[in-house]
Amino acid sequence: EMKEQSKALSKVIEMMKHDAVKDKEAVKDKEIEIQQLIDEKSHMEGAFEASLAEKQREIQQKFEEHTEAIVVYQTRIEELNRRVEESVESNRLCEKSKDVLRGELAKMQQETVAVLEAKIKDGEQRNDQLKQELQTMEETMVARMEDEAETGMRAHKKLEKELKKVTDERDNLKKRVERYKQHMRFINPNRRTCRCCNQKYSESENYNWSCRTHFSDWTESSVWWCCGATGRDAPGCQFRKHIPKADDGDEDETNALENDKEEERSKKAITR
């Protein structure tokens, strides 16, 4: 009957371990989904900033073109003024052509003023059109940003709910693991695991030579330098009592400290 109970308990333990692995994998999948959503949000923000920068460059280029046109017209006006001055100077030499030159000059000035006024008016209209386009673009971008922000907030709330669900599942797993540990301690209160050699033992059979470990590291030359053993699984050359792990219950800290001191003294003695 005890064997059957032990087998049943083993099956329950295996089922609990299997459930714990599945829950852990589910938590990892949720974390990957959250990271993917964060990456998509960053990509959308980068694309929006690039589009906005491109529109600003286009507007700046149009503004520079209009500025260059105004500079050209101002240069022509200065040229015309210079020609007027030359005409005045030539009138001193040729009084007969004064009226003709003045008429031509007046006509040229009128044409120039008309052309400049038309160009300036066209430039103002184009500038107003560009301002209107810029305002419409800004309003569209703001509306799009608000929509994206609202969508992001909904996604964020959804992620928060999923995160809370995953957190609750993790807490439930922790509680189940803790109940499992308590259950195992209840079944075998005297069975513990040594934190040095990872073997199971009972305190009633724990002697000064029960635990065997190597105090040096395994080297690439396939040898334990502390004792010269050549097998990785060779029995340890250092003997002492088993020291229980913290998860197996309250251990005797005084004995653990004394064992650590004895181990340190043994290491120093062998080194010498």
PDB file of C-alpha atoms in Angstrom:
ATOM      1  CA  GLU A   1       0.000   0.000   0.000  1.00  0.00           C
ATOM      2  CA  MET A   2       2.867   2.387   0.758  1.00  0.00           C
ATOM      3  CA  LYS A   3       4.404   1.657  -2.648  1.00  0.00           C
ATOM      4  CA  GLU A   4       1.130   2.408  -4.384  1.00  0.00           C
ATOM      5  CA  GLN A   5       0.825   5.679  -2.490  1.00  0.00           C
ATOM      6  CA  SER A   6       4.409   6.519  -3.425  1.00  0.00           C
ATOM      7  CA  LYS A   7       3.715   5.812  -7.100  1.00  0.00           C
ATOM      8  CA  ALA A   8       0.591   7.960  -6.980  1.00  0.00           C
ATOM      9  CA  LEU A   9       2.525  10.789  -5.385  1.00  0.00           C
ATOM     10  CA  SER A  10       5.247  10.460  -8.045  1.00  0.00           C
ATOM     11  CA  LYS A  11       2.650  10.752 -10.794  1.00  0.00           C
ATOM     12  CA  VAL A  12       1.151  13.849  -9.154  1.00  0.00           C
ATOM     13  CA  ILE A  13       4.625  15.391  -8.837  1.00  0.00           C
ATOM     14  CA  GLU A  14       5.418  14.707 -12.520  1.00  0.00           C
ATOM     15  CA  MET A  15       2.096  16.260 -13.567  1.00  0.00           C
ATOM     16  CA  MET A  16       2.819  19.350 -11.453  1.00  0.00           C
ATOM     17  CA  LYS A  17       6.310  19.661 -12.992  1.00  0.00           C
ATOM     18  CA  HIS A  18       4.855  19.341 -16.485  1.00  0.00           C
ATOM     19  CA  ASP A  19       2.258  22.052 -15.727  1.00  0.00           C
ATOM     20  CA  ALA A  20       4.985  24.316 -14.351  1.00  0.00           C
ATOM     21  CA  VAL A  21       7.062  23.963 -17.574  1.00  0.00           C
ATOM     22  CA  LYS A  22       4.007  24.737 -19.750  1.00  0.00           C
ATOM     23  CA  ASP A  23       3.153  27.804 -17.643  1.00  0.00           C
ATOM     24  CA  LYS A  24       6.755  29.027 -17.916  1.00  0.00           C
ATOM     25  CA  GLU A  25       6.683  28.687 -21.719  1.00  0.00           C
ATOM     26  CA  ALA A  26       3.376  30.611 -21.843  1.00  0.00           C
ATOM     27  CA  VAL A  27       4.963  33.455 -19.852  1.00  0.00           C
ATOM     28  CA  LYS A  28       7.897  33.581 -22.307  1.00  0.00           C
ATOM     29  CA  ASP A  29       5.496  33.738 -25.281  1.00  0.00           C
ATOM     30  CA  LYS A  30       3.620  36.662 -23.707  1.00  0.00           C
ATOM     31  CA  GLU A  31       6.884  38.546 -23.102  1.00  0.00           C
ATOM     32  CA  ILE A  32       7.853  38.057 -26.797  1.00  0.00           C
ATOM     33  CA  GLU A  33       4.435  39.411 -27.930  1.00  0.00           C
ATOM     34  CA  ILE A  34       4.833  42.488 -25.707  1.00  0.00           C
ATOM     35  CA  GLN A  35       8.324  43.190 -27.123  1.00  0.00           C
ATOM     36  CA  GLN A  36       6.994  42.874 -30.698  1.00  0.00           C
ATOM     37  CA  LEU A  37       4.234  45.421 -29.986  1.00  0.00           C
ATOM     38  CA  ILE A  38       6.803  47.855 -28.532  1.00  0.00           C
ATOM     39  CA  ASP A  39       9.021  47.442 -31.662  1.00  0.00           C
ATOM     40  CA  GLU A  40       6.041  48.110 -33.976  1.00  0.00           C
ATOM     41  CA  LYS A  41       5.203  51.283 -32.075  1.00  0.00           C
ATOM     42  CA  SER A  42       8.810  52.533 -32.359  1.00  0.00           C
ATOM     43  CA  HIS A  43       8.815  51.795 -36.112  1.00  0.00           C
ATOM     44  CA  MET A  44       5.575  53.773 -36.656  1.00  0.00           C
ATOM     45  CA  GLU A  45       6.924  56.751 -34.705  1.00  0.00           C
ATOM     46  CA  GLY A  46      10.142  56.727 -36.786  1.00  0.00           C
ATOM     47  CA  ALA A  47       8.177  56.638 -40.088  1.00  0.00           C
ATOM     48  CA  PHE A  48       6.000  59.559 -38.978  1.00  0.00           C
ATOM     49  CA  GLU A  49       9.018  61.666 -38.000  1.00  0.00           C
ATOM     50  CA  ALA A  50      10.709  60.932 -41.346  1.00  0.00           C
ATOM     51  CA  SER A  51       7.569  61.951 -43.296  1.00  0.00           C
ATOM     52  CA  LEU A  52       7.232  65.181 -41.316  1.00  0.00           C
ATOM     53  CA  ALA A  53      10.907  66.037 -41.895  1.00  0.00           C
ATOM     54  CA  GLU A  54      10.472  65.460 -45.676  1.00  0.00           C
ATOM     55  CA  LYS A  55       7.478  67.826 -45.840  1.00  0.00           C
ATOM     56  CA  GLN A  56       9.387  70.483 -43.914  1.00  0.00           C
ATOM     57  CA  ARG A  57      12.297  70.219 -46.367  1.00  0.00           C
ATOM     58  CA  GLU A  58       9.911  70.658 -49.320  1.00  0.00           C
ATOM     59  CA  ILE A  59       8.352  73.762 -47.768  1.00  0.00           C
ATOM     60  CA  GLN A  60      11.799  75.195 -47.034  1.00  0.00           C
ATOM     61  CA  GLN A  61      12.879  74.573 -50.647  1.00  0.00           C
ATOM     62  CA  LYS A  62       9.786  76.388 -52.037  1.00  0.00           C
ATOM     63  CA  PHE A  63      10.400  79.312 -49.716  1.00  0.00           C
ATOM     64  CA  GLU A  64      14.022  79.584 -50.881  1.00  0.00           C
ATOM     65  CA  GLU A  65      12.904  79.537 -54.546  1.00  0.00           C
ATOM     66  CA  HIS A  66      10.495  82.451 -53.971  1.00  0.00           C
ATOM     67  CA  THR A  67      13.185  84.316 -52.096  1.00  0.00           C
ATOM     68  CA  GLU A  68      15.578  83.897 -55.037  1.00  0.00           C
ATOM     69  CA  ALA A  69      12.890  85.196 -57.453  1.00  0.00           C
ATOM     70  CA  ILE A  70      12.389  88.316 -55.325  1.00  0.00           C
ATOM     71  CA  VAL A  71      16.150  88.889 -55.316  1.00  0.00           C
ATOM     72  CA  VAL A  72      16.197  88.623 -59.142  1.00  0.00           C
ATOM     73  CA  TYR A  73      13.386  91.180 -59.483  1.00  0.00           C
ATOM     74  CA  GLN A  74      15.142  93.527 -57.102  1.00  0.00           C
ATOM     75  CA  THR A  75      18.276  93.198 -59.239  1.00  0.00           C
ATOM     76  CA  ARG A  76      16.295  94.094 -62.352  1.00  0.00           C
ATOM     77  CA  ILE A  77      14.855  97.153 -60.627  1.00  0.00           C
ATOM     78  CA  GLU A  78      18.325  98.283 -59.675  1.00  0.00           C
ATOM     79  CA  GLU A  79      19.433  97.718 -63.268  1.00  0.00           C
ATOM     80  CA  LEU A  80      16.535  99.804 -64.539  1.00  0.00           C
ATOM     81  CA  ASN A  81      17.352 102.588 -62.133  1.00  0.00           C
ATOM     82  CA  ARG A  82      20.913 102.533 -63.371  1.00  0.00           C
ATOM     83  CA  ARG A  83      19.703 102.795 -66.949  1.00  0.00           C
ATOM     84  CA  VAL A  84      17.485 105.729 -65.964  1.00  0.00           C
ATOM     85  CA  GLU A  85      20.474 107.499 -64.573  1.00  0.00           C
ATOM     86  CA  GLU A  86      22.409 106.795 -67.762  1.00  0.00           C
ATOM     87  CA  SER A  87      19.484 108.147 -69.771  1.00  0.00           C
ATOM     88  CA  VAL A  88      19.456 111.333 -67.742  1.00  0.00           C
ATOM     89  CA  GLU A  89      23.160 111.705 -68.340  1.00  0.00           C
ATOM     90  CA  SER A  90      22.688 111.127 -72.048  1.00  0.00           C
ATOM     91  CA  ASN A  91      19.941 113.790 -72.134  1.00  0.00           C
ATOM     92  CA  ARG A  92      22.549 116.346 -71.364  1.00  0.00           C
ATOM     93  CA  LEU A  93      24.312 115.366 -74.574  1.00  0.00           C
ATOM     94  CA  CYS A  94      21.217 114.917 -76.704  1.00  0.00           C
ATOM     95  CA  GLU A  95      18.349 117.208 -75.709  1.00  0.00           C
ATOM     96  CA  LYS A  96      16.267 116.202 -78.747  1.00  0.00           C
ATOM     97  CA  SER A  97      15.900 112.551 -77.622  1.00  0.00           C
ATOM     98  CA  LYS A  98      14.937 113.479 -74.065  1.00  0.00           C
ATOM     99  CA  ASP A  99      11.199 113.150 -74.567  1.00  0.00           C
ATOM    100  CA  VAL A 100      11.562 109.904 -76.442  1.00  0.00           C
ATOM    101  CA  LEU A 101      13.818 108.435 -73.807  1.00  0.00           C
ATOM    102  CA  ARG A 102      11.516 109.593 -71.034  1.00  0.00           C
ATOM    103  CA  GLY A 103       8.567 108.001 -72.783  1.00  0.00           C
ATOM    104  CA  GLU A 104      10.450 104.734 -73.221  1.00  0.00           C
ATOM    105  CA  LEU A 105      11.631 104.890 -69.640  1.00  0.00           C
ATOM    106  CA  ALA A 106       8.112 105.491 -68.369  1.00  0.00           C
ATOM    107  CA  LYS A 107       6.815 102.631 -70.487  1.00  0.00           C
ATOM    108  CA  MET A 108       9.548 100.305 -69.241  1.00  0.00           C
ATOM    109  CA  GLN A 109       8.876 101.310 -65.650  1.00  0.00           C
ATOM    110  CA  GLN A 110       5.171 100.685 -66.066  1.00  0.00           C
ATOM    111  CA  GLU A 111       5.810  97.295 -67.637  1.00  0.00           C
ATOM    112  CA  THR A 112       8.340  96.432 -64.969  1.00  0.00           C
ATOM    113  CA  VAL A 113       6.001  97.518 -62.184  1.00  0.00           C
ATOM    114  CA  ALA A 114       3.150  95.555 -63.767  1.00  0.00           C
ATOM    115  CA  VAL A 115       5.325  92.469 -64.121  1.00  0.00           C
ATOM    116  CA  LEU A 116       6.635  92.834 -60.571  1.00  0.00           C
ATOM    117  CA  GLU A 117       3.155  93.373 -59.177  1.00  0.00           C
ATOM    118  CA  ALA A 118       1.917  90.301 -61.045  1.00  0.00           C
ATOM    119  CA  LYS A 119       4.868  88.237 -59.844  1.00  0.00           C
ATOM    120  CA  ILE A 120       4.491  89.501 -56.283  1.00  0.00           C
ATOM    121  CA  LYS A 121       0.765  88.781 -56.346  1.00  0.00           C
ATOM    122  CA  ASP A 122       1.388  85.321 -57.752  1.00  0.00           C
ATOM    123  CA  GLY A 123       4.068  84.748 -55.115  1.00  0.00           C
ATOM    124  CA  GLU A 124       1.710  85.879 -52.351  1.00  0.00           C
ATOM    125  CA  GLN A 125      -1.012  83.582 -53.657  1.00  0.00           C
ATOM    126  CA  ARG A 126       1.441  80.707 -53.861  1.00  0.00           C
ATOM    127  CA  ASN A 127       2.684  81.512 -50.356  1.00  0.00           C
ATOM    128  CA  ASP A 128      -0.883  81.537 -49.026  1.00  0.00           C
ATOM    129  CA  GLN A 129      -1.526  78.245 -50.802  1.00  0.00           C
ATOM    130  CA  LEU A 130       1.595  76.734 -49.262  1.00  0.00           C
ATOM    131  CA  LYS A 131       0.573  78.002 -45.820  1.00  0.00           C
ATOM    132  CA  GLN A 132      -2.888  76.491 -46.298  1.00  0.00           C
ATOM    133  CA  GLU A 133      -1.344  73.189 -47.416  1.00  0.00           C
ATOM    134  CA  LEU A 134       1.017  73.272 -44.448  1.00  0.00           C
ATOM    135  CA  GLN A 135      -1.855  73.973 -42.046  1.00  0.00           C
ATOM    136  CA  THR A 136      -3.934  71.182 -43.590  1.00  0.00           C
ATOM    137  CA  MET A 137      -0.952  68.844 -43.376  1.00  0.00           C
ATOM    138  CA  GLU A 138      -0.337  69.758 -39.733  1.00  0.00           C
ATOM    139  CA  GLU A 139      -4.009  69.208 -38.884  1.00  0.00           C
ATOM    140  CA  THR A 140      -3.924  65.849 -40.684  1.00  0.00           C
ATOM    141  CA  MET A 141      -0.719  64.855 -38.885  1.00  0.00           C
ATOM    142  CA  VAL A 142      -2.148  65.931 -35.519  1.00  0.00           C
ATOM    143  CA  ALA A 143      -5.347  63.960 -36.158  1.00  0.00           C
ATOM    144  CA  ARG A 144      -3.310  60.940 -37.203  1.00  0.00           C
ATOM    145  CA  MET A 145      -1.087  61.258 -34.134  1.00  0.00           C
ATOM    146  CA  GLU A 146      -4.155  61.480 -31.897  1.00  0.00           C
ATOM    147  CA  ASP A 147      -5.637  58.382 -33.557  1.00  0.00           C
ATOM    148  CA  GLU A 148      -2.336  56.527 -33.210  1.00  0.00           C
ATOM    149  CA  ALA A 149      -2.044  57.663 -29.590  1.00  0.00           C
ATOM    150  CA  GLU A 150      -5.568  56.423 -28.867  1.00  0.00           C
ATOM    151  CA  THR A 151      -4.783  53.131 -30.589  1.00  0.00           C
ATOM    152  CA  GLY A 152      -1.549  52.886 -28.612  1.00  0.00           C
ATOM    153  CA  MET A 153      -3.406  53.548 -25.351  1.00  0.00           C
ATOM    154  CA  ARG A 154      -5.891  50.783 -26.148  1.00  0.00           C
ATOM    155  CA  ALA A 155      -3.034  48.438 -26.995  1.00  0.00           C
ATOM    156  CA  HIS A 156      -1.246  49.523 -23.789  1.00  0.00           C
ATOM    157  CA  LYS A 157      -4.327  48.782 -21.689  1.00  0.00           C
ATOM    158  CA  LYS A 158      -4.670  45.414 -23.397  1.00  0.00           C
ATOM    159  CA  LEU A 159      -1.021  44.665 -22.677  1.00  0.00           C
ATOM    160  CA  GLU A 160      -1.481  45.713 -19.055  1.00  0.00           C
ATOM    161  CA  LYS A 161      -4.385  43.268 -18.734  1.00  0.00           C
ATOM    162  CA  GLU A 162      -2.328  40.508 -20.317  1.00  0.00           C
ATOM    163  CA  LEU A 163       0.619  41.385 -18.072  1.00  0.00           C
ATOM    164  CA  LYS A 164      -1.635  41.225 -14.996  1.00  0.00           C
ATOM    165  CA  LYS A 165      -2.940  37.869 -16.163  1.00  0.00           C
ATOM    166  CA  VAL A 166       0.590  36.550 -16.683  1.00  0.00           C
ATOM    167  CA  THR A 167       1.647  37.954 -13.290  1.00  0.00           C
ATOM    168  CA  ASP A 168      -1.299  36.248 -11.581  1.00  0.00           C
ATOM    169  CA  GLU A 169      -0.414  33.002 -13.324  1.00  0.00           C
ATOM    170  CA  ARG A 170       3.210  33.340 -12.176  1.00  0.00           C
ATOM    171  CA  ASP A 171       2.087  33.999  -8.575  1.00  0.00           C
ATOM    172  CA  ASN A 172      -0.176  30.948  -8.728  1.00  0.00           C
ATOM    173  CA  LEU A 173       2.759  28.882  -9.984  1.00  0.00           C
ATOM    174  CA  LYS A 174       4.903  30.114  -7.111  1.00  0.00           C
ATOM    175  CA  LYS A 175       2.178  29.144  -4.642  1.00  0.00           C
ATOM    176  CA  ARG A 176       1.865  25.712  -6.227  1.00  0.00           C
ATOM    177  CA  VAL A 177       5.651  25.185  -6.065  1.00  0.00           C
ATOM    178  CA  GLU A 178       5.675  26.269  -2.419  1.00  0.00           C
ATOM    179  CA  ARG A 179       2.818  23.860  -1.612  1.00  0.00           C
ATOM    180  CA  TYR A 180       4.749  21.141  -3.414  1.00  0.00           C
ATOM    181  CA  LYS A 181       7.861  21.832  -1.304  1.00  0.00           C
ATOM    182  CA  GLN A 182       5.823  21.818   1.892  1.00  0.00           C
ATOM    183  CA  HIS A 183       4.166  18.571   0.799  1.00  0.00           C
ATOM    184  CA  MET A 184       7.551  16.937   0.150  1.00  0.00           C
ATOM    185  CA  ARG A 185       8.878  18.091   3.528  1.00  0.00           C
ATOM    186  CA  PHE A 186       5.747  16.637   5.141  1.00  0.00           C
ATOM    187  CA  ILE A 187       6.232  13.276   3.400  1.00  0.00           C
ATOM    188  CA  ASN A 188       9.978  12.991   4.100  1.00  0.00           C
ATOM    189  CA  PRO A 189      10.822  15.389   6.933  1.00  0.00           C
ATOM    190  CA  ASN A 190      14.254  13.809   7.535  1.00  0.00           C
ATOM    191  CA  ARG A 191      15.365  13.595   3.883  1.00  0.00           C
ATOM    192  CA  ARG A 192      17.462  16.567   2.808  1.00  0.00           C
ATOM    193  CA  THR A 193      19.712  17.539  -0.093  1.00  0.00           C
ATOM    194  CA  CYS A 194      23.364  18.402   0.449  1.00  0.00           C
ATOM    195  CA  ARG A 195      24.302  21.779  -1.029  1.00  0.00           C
ATOM    196  CA  CYS A 196      27.894  20.548  -1.668  1.00  0.00           C
ATOM    197  CA  CYS A 197      27.438  17.152  -3.381  1.00  0.00           C
ATOM    198  CA  ASN A 198      23.642  17.394  -4.180  1.00  0.00           C
ATOM    199  CA  GLN A 199      23.003  13.943  -2.656  1.00  0.00           C
ATOM    200  CA  LYS A 200      19.955  12.991  -0.587  1.00  0.00           C
ATOM    201  CA  TYR A 201      20.654  12.021   3.016  1.00  0.00           C
ATOM    202  CA  SER A 202      19.125  11.624   6.472  1.00  0.00           C
ATOM    203  CA  GLU A 203      20.410  13.453   9.516  1.00  0.00           C
ATOM    204  CA  SER A 204      20.571  10.152  11.390  1.00  0.00           C
ATOM    205  CA  GLU A 205      23.141   8.906   8.831  1.00  0.00           C
ATOM    206  CA  ASN A 206      25.094  12.160   8.426  1.00  0.00           C
ATOM    207  CA  TYR A 207      28.736  11.522   9.518  1.00  0.00           C
ATOM    208  CA  ASN A 208      31.991  13.436   9.142  1.00  0.00           C
ATOM    209  CA  TRP A 209      32.890  11.320   6.066  1.00  0.00           C
ATOM    210  CA  SER A 210      29.434  11.252   4.419  1.00  0.00           C
ATOM    211  CA  CYS A 211      30.030  14.135   1.979  1.00  0.00           C
ATOM    212  CA  ARG A 212      32.893  13.798  -0.556  1.00  0.00           C
ATOM    213  CA  THR A 213      33.861  16.732  -2.795  1.00  0.00           C
ATOM    214  CA  HIS A 214      36.856  18.160  -4.664  1.00  0.00           C
ATOM    215  CA  PHE A 215      38.007  21.604  -3.555  1.00  0.00           C
ATOM    216  CA  SER A 216      39.734  22.369  -6.868  1.00  0.00           C
ATOM    217  CA  ASP A 217      38.091  23.002 -10.265  1.00  0.00           C
ATOM    218  CA  TRP A 218      37.945  20.510 -13.107  1.00  0.00           C
ATOM    219  CA  THR A 219      40.681  21.485 -15.583  1.00  0.00           C
ATOM    220  CA  GLU A 220      40.964  21.228 -19.369  1.00  0.00           C
ATOM    221  CA  SER A 221      43.713  18.615 -18.919  1.00  0.00           C
ATOM    222  CA  SER A 222      41.038  16.235 -17.485  1.00  0.00           C
ATOM    223  CA  VAL A 223      42.434  15.995 -13.966  1.00  0.00           C
ATOM    224  CA  TRP A 224      41.462  17.112 -10.475  1.00  0.00           C
ATOM    225  CA  TRP A 225      44.529  19.077  -9.254  1.00  0.00           C
ATOM    226  CA  CYS A 226      43.532  18.656  -5.618  1.00  0.00           C
ATOM    227  CA  CYS A 227      44.047  14.862  -5.618  1.00  0.00           C
ATOM    228  CA  GLY A 228      45.203  13.852  -9.125  1.00  0.00           C
ATOM    229  CA  ALA A 229      42.058  11.921 -10.021  1.00  0.00           C
ATOM    230  CA  THR A 230      41.531  11.690 -13.814  1.00  0.00           C
ATOM    231  CA  GLY A 231      37.798  11.011 -14.017  1.00  0.00           C
ATOM    232  CA  ARG A 232      35.317  13.879 -13.916  1.00  0.00           C
ATOM    233  CA  ASP A 233      32.962  11.732 -11.823  1.00  0.00           C
ATOM    234  CA  ALA A 234      35.746  10.496  -9.524  1.00  0.00           C
ATOM    235  CA  PRO A 235      34.793  10.489  -5.803  1.00  0.00           C
ATOM    236  CA  GLY A 236      35.851  13.613  -3.925  1.00  0.00           C
ATOM    237  CA  CYS A 237      39.034  13.707  -1.897  1.00  0.00           C
ATOM    238  CA  GLN A 238      37.632  15.950   0.844  1.00  0.00           C
ATOM    239  CA  PHE A 239      35.394  14.414   3.539  1.00  0.00           C
ATOM    240  CA  ARG A 240      32.894  16.181   5.805  1.00  0.00           C
ATOM    241  CA  LYS A 241      29.290  16.161   6.906  1.00  0.00           C
ATOM    242  CA  HIS A 242      26.471  16.910   4.517  1.00  0.00           C
ATOM    243  CA  ILE A 243      25.246  20.538   4.639  1.00  0.00           C
ATOM    244  CA  PRO A 244      21.510  20.940   3.875  1.00  0.00           C
ATOM    245  CA  LYS A 245      20.264  23.423   1.290  1.00  0.00           C
ATOM    246  CA  ALA A 246      18.227  26.411   2.473  1.00  0.00           C
ATOM    247  CA  ASP A 247      15.111  25.077   0.724  1.00  0.00           C
ATOM    248  CA  ASP A 248      15.148  21.850   2.804  1.00  0.00           C
ATOM    249  CA  GLY A 249      14.368  23.667   6.062  1.00  0.00           C
ATOM    250  CA  ASP A 250      16.188  25.529   8.836  1.00  0.00           C
ATOM    251  CA  GLU A 251      19.816  24.425   8.873  1.00  0.00           C
ATOM    252  CA  ASP A 252      22.266  24.709  11.700  1.00  0.00           C
ATOM    253  CA  GLU A 253      24.235  27.834  10.750  1.00  0.00           C
ATOM    254  CA  THR A 254      26.881  27.211  13.398  1.00  0.00           C
ATOM    255  CA  ASN A 255      27.758  23.763  12.025  1.00  0.00           C
ATOM    256  CA  ALA A 256      27.779  25.127   8.474  1.00  0.00           C
ATOM    257  CA  LEU A 257      30.223  27.859   9.453  1.00  0.00           C
ATOM    258  CA  GLU A 258      32.453  25.365  11.268  1.00  0.00           C
ATOM    259  CA  ASN A 259      32.444  23.071   8.238  1.00  0.00           C
ATOM    260  CA  ASP A 260      33.385  26.005   5.979  1.00  0.00           C
ATOM    261  CA  LYS A 261      36.255  26.894   8.308  1.00  0.00           C
ATOM    262  CA  GLU A 262      37.468  23.282   8.334  1.00  0.00           C
ATOM    263  CA  GLU A 263      37.320  23.223   4.534  1.00  0.00           C
ATOM    264  CA  GLU A 264      39.351  26.442   4.312  1.00  0.00           C
ATOM    265  CA  ARG A 265      41.967  25.047   6.721  1.00  0.00           C
ATOM    266  CA  SER A 266      42.197  21.849   4.664  1.00  0.00           C
ATOM    267  CA  LYS A 267      42.726  23.838   1.464  1.00  0.00           C
ATOM    268  CA  LYS A 268      45.520  25.877   3.069  1.00  0.00           C
ATOM    269  CA  ALA A 269      47.172  22.740   4.454  1.00  0.00           C
ATOM    270  CA  ILE A 270      47.151  20.987   1.066  1.00  0.00           C
ATOM    271  CA  THR A 271      48.439  24.128  -0.673  1.00  0.00           C
ATOM    272  CA  ARG A 272      51.383  24.267   1.710  1.00  0.00           C
TER     273      ARG A 272
END
